[in-house]
Every structure is written in structure tokens, then in C-alpha cells.
Coordinates of C-alpha atoms in Angstrom, one line a residue:
E1 CA 98.9 60.1 46.6
A2 CA 101.9 62.0 48.2
T3 CA 99.5 64.8 49.3
I4 CA 97.2 62.2 51.0
K5 CA 100.2 60.8 52.9
D6 CA 101.3 64.3 53.8
Q7 CA 97.7 65.1 55.1
E8 CA 97.6 61.9 57.1
A9 CA 101.1 62.6 58.6
I10 CA 99.8 66.3 59.5
R11 CA 96.7 64.7 61.0
E12 CA 98.7 62.2 63.1
I13 CA 101.0 65.0 64.4
S14 CA 98.0 67.2 65.0
E15 CA 96.3 64.4 67.1
E16 CA 99.6 63.8 69.0
L17 CA 99.9 67.5 69.8
E18 CA 96.2 67.6 71.0
E19 CA 96.9 64.5 73.3
S20 CA 100.0 66.2 74.6
H21 CA 98.2 69.4 75.3
A22 CA 95.4 67.6 77.1
Q23 CA 97.9 65.7 79.3
E24 CA 99.8 69.1 80.1
E25 CA 96.5 70.8 81.0
K26 CA 95.5 67.9 83.2
Q27 CA 98.9 68.0 85.0
W28 CA 98.6 71.9 85.4
R29 CA 95.0 71.4 86.9
S30 CA 96.3 68.7 89.3
D31 CA 99.3 70.9 90.4
L32 CA 97.0 74.0 91.0
Y33 CA 94.4 71.9 93.0
K34 CA 97.5 70.7 95.2
K35 CA 98.7 74.3 95.7
E36 CA 95.2 75.5 96.6
T37 CA 94.9 72.6 99.2
E38 CA 98.2 73.5 100.7
M39 CA 97.1 77.3 100.8
L40 CA 94.0 76.1 102.6
N41 CA 96.0 74.2 105.2
R42 CA 98.2 77.2 105.7
E43 CA 95.2 79.4 106.4
G44 CA 93.9 76.8 108.8
E45 CA 97.3 76.9 110.6
L46 CA 97.2 80.7 110.8
A47 CA 93.6 80.5 112.3
N48 CA 94.8 78.1 114.8
A49 CA 97.7 80.4 115.7
Q50 CA 95.3 83.2 116.0
L51 CA 93.0 81.2 118.4
K52 CA 96.1 80.4 120.5
I53 CA 96.9 83.9 120.8
S54 CA 93.4 84.8 121.8
D55 CA 93.6 82.2 124.6
Q56 CA 96.9 83.6 125.7
D57 CA 95.3 87.1 125.9
K58 CA 92.6 85.7 128.0
T59 CA 95.1 84.2 130.4
I60 CA 96.9 87.5 130.6
L61 CA 93.8 89.5 131.2
Q62 CA 92.9 86.9 134.1
F63 CA 96.5 87.5 135.5
R64 CA 96.2 91.2 135.3
D65 CA 92.9 91.1 137.2
L66 CA 94.6 88.9 139.9
V67 CA 97.5 91.2 140.1
S68 CA 95.2 94.2 140.4
K69 CA 93.2 92.5 143.2
L70 CA 96.5 91.5 145.0
Q71 CA 97.6 95.2 144.6
R72 CA 94.3 96.5 146.2
E73 CA 94.8 94.0 149.1
V74 CA 98.3 95.2 149.6
A75 CA 97.1 98.9 149.8
K76 CA 94.3 97.9 152.3
L77 CA 96.9 95.9 154.5
R78 CA 99.2 99.1 154.4
E79 CA 96.5 101.3 155.8
A80 CA 95.3 98.8 158.5
H81 CA 99.0 98.2 159.7
M82 CA 100.5 101.5 159.3
E83 CA 101.8 101.7 162.9
E84 CA 103.8 98.5 162.7
S85 CA 106.9 99.1 160.7
S86 CA 107.9 95.5 160.4
K87 CA 104.6 94.6 158.8
L88 CA 104.7 97.5 156.4
A89 CA 108.3 96.5 155.3
E90 CA 106.8 93.0 154.5
L91 CA 103.9 94.6 152.6
D92 CA 106.4 96.6 150.5
S93 CA 108.4 93.4 149.8
R94 CA 105.1 91.8 148.5
E95 CA 104.3 94.6 146.4
K96 CA 107.8 94.7 144.8
N97 CA 107.6 91.0 144.1
L98 CA 104.2 91.3 142.5
L99 CA 105.4 94.2 140.4
S100 CA 108.5 92.4 139.5
M101 CA 106.5 89.3 138.5
N102 CA 104.1 91.4 136.5
Q103 CA 107.1 93.0 134.5
Q104 CA 108.5 89.7 133.8
L105 CA 105.3 88.3 132.6
Q106 CA 104.6 91.5 130.4
S107 CA 108.2 91.1 129.0
Q108 CA 107.5 87.4 128.2
I109 CA 104.2 88.3 126.6
V110 CA 105.7 90.9 124.4
K111 CA 108.5 88.5 123.3
G112 CA 105.8 85.8 122.7
T113 CA 103.6 88.2 120.6
F114 CA 106.6 89.4 118.6
A115 CA 107.5 85.7 117.8
E116 CA 104.1 85.0 116.7
I117 CA 103.7 88.0 114.6
S118 CA 107.2 87.3 113.0
Q119 CA 106.2 83.7 112.3
Q120 CA 102.9 84.7 110.7
I121 CA 104.8 87.3 108.6
H122 CA 107.3 84.7 107.4
I123 CA 104.4 82.2 106.6
I124 CA 102.8 84.9 104.4
K125 CA 106.1 85.6 102.7
V126 CA 106.7 82.1 102.0
N127 CA 103.4 81.5 100.7
E128 CA 103.4 84.4 98.4
A129 CA 106.8 83.5 97.0
Q130 CA 105.8 80.1 96.3
L131 CA 102.6 81.2 94.6
Q132 CA 104.4 83.8 92.6
M133 CA 106.9 81.4 91.1
E134 CA 104.3 78.6 90.4
F135 CA 102.1 81.0 88.4
M136 CA 105.0 82.6 86.6
R137 CA 106.8 79.5 85.6
A138 CA 103.7 77.5 84.8
F139 CA 101.8 79.8 82.5
I140 CA 104.1 82.6 81.3
P141 CA 106.8 82.2 78.7
D142 CA 110.2 83.5 79.8
K143 CA 110.3 86.5 77.6
I144 CA 106.8 87.8 79.0
F145 CA 107.8 86.6 82.4
Q146 CA 110.7 89.0 82.5
A147 CA 108.7 92.0 81.1
D148 CA 105.7 91.7 83.4
N149 CA 107.5 90.5 86.6
E150 CA 107.9 94.0 88.1
A151 CA 104.0 94.6 88.0
I152 CA 103.4 91.2 89.6
R153 CA 105.9 92.0 92.4
V154 CA 104.0 95.2 93.1
V155 CA 100.7 93.5 93.5
M156 CA 102.3 90.8 95.8
S157 CA 104.0 93.5 97.8
S158 CA 100.8 95.4 98.3
K159 CA 99.1 92.0 99.4
R160 CA 102.0 91.5 101.9
I161 CA 101.6 95.0 103.4
A162 CA 98.0 94.5 103.8
A163 CA 98.4 91.4 105.6
K164 CA 101.0 92.9 107.8
C165 CA 98.7 95.8 108.7
D166 CA 95.8 93.5 109.5
I167 CA 98.1 91.6 111.8
M168 CA 99.2 94.8 113.6
R169 CA 95.6 96.1 113.7
H170 CA 94.5 92.8 115.4
H171 CA 97.4 93.0 117.8
L172 CA 96.8 96.7 118.6
Q173 CA 93.2 96.0 119.2
K174 CA 93.9 93.3 121.6
V175 CA 96.6 95.3 123.5
Y176 CA 94.9 98.6 123.8
K177 CA 91.3 97.4 123.7
N178 CA 90.2 100.4 121.7
D179 CA 87.4 98.7 119.8
D180 CA 85.6 101.9 118.8
I181 CA 88.4 103.5 116.8
I182 CA 90.0 100.4 115.3
A183 CA 86.8 98.4 114.6
N184 CA 85.3 101.3 112.5
H185 CA 88.1 100.9 110.1
G186 CA 87.6 97.2 109.5
K187 CA 90.0 95.1 107.3
L188 CA 92.3 97.1 105.1
F189 CA 91.8 94.8 102.0

């Protein structure tokens, strides 16, 4: 009779453990789904930022075309009114203003692009760090976590480097418009 009671007690403990395990698994799946959703949202934000940069690049190209047209007009006016020194001085003044505006705009563009790239790199780092910690703490015991942490950091670091290279490749492709060389290499990873 004592053996039967012991077996019943063991069976009850086993059922409680299975129920507890099922609840924990359900919670982990829920947490993983939330994190995947959050990651998809971050990717959407990154895509929106890239679209915004693309629109800004189009605006810059239009401004450059306008500046180049204005510079050609200045050159024509200079040739037509070469005899009149007062008009020549006025044209020189216009050209200097246009060049100054162009330099100021280019400086602002560089600053804006740098800020966008920095923000994207920061988002990538934050997402990687969050994912790394979630996966580590949720599924790996502390002893194994400490032993395998270095290998995981190497993988995360290589993903971060690849993402940064893709960002720079995309930026260089826009700035230098060298589609033939850069496009042949495609994405890095």
C-alpha cells in the first residue's frame, strides 16, 4: 500500500511538472512571437528611412541639375556682356552665391546622410543586443551560456559588420552613381 501511495505521489508530481513545462513553453513562444513582431516593425522603420533617403537623393539631384543650368546661364551671360565690367562683376557675384549655396547644401546633405547612417547602425546594434540577450537567457543555462558566449558574439559581430557594409555600399552607390561596379557585387550576406 505504501508503494501505491508513493507511485501516486510520483504521478501527481510528474503531472504537475508536465503542466508547468507546458505553461513555460507557451510563455516562451508568446515572448518569441512578440520579439519577431517587434523585429518586423524595426525592419519596416528601416525601409521607411531608406525611402526617405531615396527621396532626399532625388531632391538633391534636381537641385544639382538646377545649379548646373544656372551655372551655364552665368557663363553665357559672361560671354555676352564681356565689355561691360559692371555686369561682369554682377555675374561673378551671382556665381559665387550659387557656389556658396551649393557648398552649404552639400555640407547639409553630408551631415544628414551621416546622421541617417549613424541612426541605422544604432538601430542594428540595439536589435542585435536585445535578440542576443533574449536568446541567451531564455534557452541556455548559465554554465553553458558563459562557455558559448564568445562564439555567439562572433556571429553577431559578423552580422553587424555585414549590415554596416550594406549600408555603406548603398550610400556609395547613390553618391557616386557607379552602378556597374557596385551592382556586380550584390549584397554582402
